[in-house]
Backbone as numpy.savetxt, mean C-alpha at the origin, in Angstrom:
# Nx Ny Nz CAx CAy CAz Cx Cy Cz
1.38 -18.69 20.05 1.60 -18.22 18.80 0.34 -17.85 18.05
0.38 -16.90 17.51 -0.82 -16.38 16.91 -0.90 -16.59 15.41
-2.05 -16.49 14.58 -2.02 -16.67 13.14 -2.20 -15.24 12.56
-1.28 -14.76 12.14 -1.55 -13.16 11.73 -2.08 -13.11 10.08
-3.34 -13.09 9.97 -3.71 -13.44 8.52 -4.14 -11.66 8.20
-3.61 -11.45 6.84 -3.72 -10.22 6.47 -4.94 -9.62 5.76
-5.51 -8.64 6.30 -6.71 -7.89 5.91 -6.45 -7.44 4.86
-6.69 -7.96 3.75 -6.57 -7.32 2.48 -7.46 -5.77 2.06
-8.65 -6.24 2.97 -9.48 -4.82 2.51 -9.11 -3.69 3.42
-8.60 -3.98 4.44 -8.02 -2.89 5.09 -6.58 -2.38 4.66
-5.88 -3.40 4.22 -4.44 -2.96 3.31 -4.93 -2.07 2.41
-5.93 -2.37 1.68 -6.03 -1.76 0.20 -6.59 -0.16 0.51
-7.41 0.15 1.74 -7.81 0.97 2.23 -6.92 2.08 2.89
-5.74 1.46 3.76 -4.51 2.00 3.94 -3.64 2.45 2.87
-3.62 1.82 1.95 -2.69 2.36 0.81 -3.49 3.50 -0.08
-4.72 3.13 0.15 -5.44 4.41 -1.05 -5.18 5.67 0.05
-5.57 5.46 1.08 -5.37 6.83 2.15 -3.97 7.20 2.19
-2.91 6.56 2.26 -1.58 7.03 2.22 -1.23 7.64 0.93
-1.88 6.99 0.02 -1.58 7.82 -1.29 -2.18 8.94 -1.63
-3.19 9.08 -1.01 -3.84 10.41 -1.04 -3.43 11.63 -0.26
-2.68 11.03 1.18 -2.35 11.83 1.86 -1.04 12.27 1.19
-0.38 11.67 0.45 0.89 11.91 -0.16 0.64 12.80 -1.46
-0.58 13.14 -1.65 -1.09 14.10 -2.86 -0.86 13.12 -4.20
-0.70 11.90 -4.23 -0.41 11.14 -5.43 -1.64 10.44 -6.28
-1.66 10.54 -7.20 -2.74 9.76 -8.02 -2.11 8.26 -8.22
-3.41 7.49 -8.62 -2.98 5.94 -8.89 -1.92 5.83 -9.93
-1.85 6.88 -10.90 -1.23 6.70 -12.12 0.63 7.02 -11.35
0.56 8.01 -10.72 1.89 8.40 -10.18 2.45 7.22 -9.18
1.59 6.23 -8.69 1.83 5.51 -7.84 2.44 4.31 -8.53
1.23 4.05 -9.52 1.65 2.73 -10.37 3.25 2.86 -11.07
3.39 4.39 -11.50 4.58 4.36 -12.12 5.91 4.02 -11.57
5.89 4.69 -10.22 6.74 4.61 -9.22 6.89 3.18 -9.00
6.01 2.14 -9.11 6.34 0.75 -8.49 6.31 -0.14 -9.69
6.08 0.54 -10.88 6.27 -0.48 -12.25 4.85 -1.21 -12.37
3.80 -0.96 -12.16 2.63 -1.51 -12.32 1.48 -0.86 -13.30
0.47 -1.68 -13.33 -0.40 -0.44 -14.13 -1.52 0.18 -13.30
-2.30 1.19 -13.69 -3.17 1.90 -12.98 -4.41 0.98 -12.46
-4.89 0.09 -13.55 -5.65 -0.88 -12.99 -5.38 -1.61 -11.81
-4.17 -1.99 -12.01 -3.78 -3.05 -10.67 -3.62 -2.50 -9.62
-3.15 -1.12 -9.61 -3.19 -0.55 -7.97 -4.85 0.13 -7.86
-5.82 0.17 -8.84 -7.08 0.07 -8.22 -7.40 -1.02 -7.36
-6.90 -2.36 -8.55 -7.61 -3.26 -7.85 -7.27 -3.95 -6.45
-5.75 -3.38 -5.99 -5.21 -3.55 -4.95 -6.25 -2.61 -3.59
-6.45 -1.25 -4.02 -7.08 -0.68 -3.17 -8.42 -1.14 -3.10
-9.07 -1.67 -3.68 -10.39 -2.30 -3.59 -10.60 -3.81 -3.27
-9.31 -4.26 -2.68 -9.35 -5.90 -2.78 -9.58 -6.69 -3.88
-9.78 -6.46 -4.94 -9.69 -7.24 -6.27 -8.46 -8.06 -6.21
-7.31 -7.56 -5.79 -6.06 -8.28 -6.06 -5.36 -8.50 -4.67
-4.80 -9.44 -4.30 -3.86 -9.57 -3.24 -2.48 -9.41 -3.83
-1.91 -8.47 -3.03 -0.51 -7.66 -2.91 0.58 -9.03 -2.84
1.76 -8.89 -3.50 2.87 -10.02 -3.05 3.78 -9.03 -2.13
4.48 -9.51 -1.34 5.25 -8.95 -0.20 6.14 -7.72 -1.03
6.84 -8.25 -2.08 7.69 -7.26 -2.58 7.17 -5.92 -3.55
5.82 -6.47 -3.87 5.21 -4.98 -4.26 4.81 -4.23 -2.95
4.29 -4.76 -1.95 4.17 -4.22 -0.92 5.08 -3.35 -0.58
6.39 -4.04 -0.38 7.66 -2.95 0.31 7.45 -2.04 -1.00
7.49 -2.23 -2.06 7.96 -0.95 -3.04 6.84 -0.22 -2.88
5.47 -0.63 -2.75 4.39 0.73 -2.41 4.83 1.37 -0.99
5.33 0.51 -0.02 5.52 1.35 1.29 6.89 2.32 0.87
7.60 1.93 0.37 8.77 2.84 -0.16 8.35 4.07 -0.82
7.63 3.96 -1.88 6.96 5.07 -2.79 6.24 6.09 -1.69
5.28 5.29 -0.97 4.48 6.30 -0.17 5.61 6.94 1.09
6.64 6.50 1.32 7.72 6.64 2.50 6.58 6.42 3.64
6.23 5.37 3.86 5.75 4.63 5.09 6.20 3.38 5.12
6.20 2.61 6.43 6.63 1.30 6.89 5.86 0.71 6.38
6.36 -0.82 6.12 5.14 -1.72 5.55 4.23 -1.93 6.69
4.68 -2.11 8.01 3.94 -2.17 9.35 2.58 -1.35 9.13
3.10 -0.06 8.84 2.14 1.01 9.01 0.85 0.58 7.80
1.21 0.34 6.87 0.33 -0.26 5.72 -0.41 -1.52 6.15
0.24 -2.76 6.66 -0.49 -3.68 7.35 -1.17 -3.63 8.65
-0.76 -2.72 9.49 -1.41 -2.43 10.76 -1.88 -1.34 11.17
-1.32 -0.38 10.43 -1.71 0.83 10.77 -1.08 1.46 11.92
-0.10 0.87 12.77 0.36 1.62 13.64 1.49 1.95 14.07
2.43 2.13 12.94 3.45 2.98 12.97 3.57 4.21 12.15
4.25 5.33 12.56 4.09 6.51 11.89 4.79 6.54 10.55
4.58 7.50 10.01 5.12 7.64 8.67 6.85 7.57 8.73
7.45 7.23 7.64 8.72 7.62 7.96 9.14 8.84 7.34
10.41 9.35 8.03 10.81 10.68 7.75 12.10 10.61 6.95
12.34 11.40 5.90 13.80 11.40 5.29 14.33 12.38 5.62
């Protein structure tokens, strides 16, 4: 059994990358997931650790899987 610790630095970088790929500003993402722009910024720069609920909401807003944000190994979701 392995202990999978979350790499919050990489998670923040992936969120930022996916947000930019979606041509979305921090303000737009913050509005979609009902948090503040400074909070999105702190997540993207590893100054705040993200809750599972917020991670799911961000993944939904960016149309990617949670696994994609956590480990980068799943393709974007298509609707």
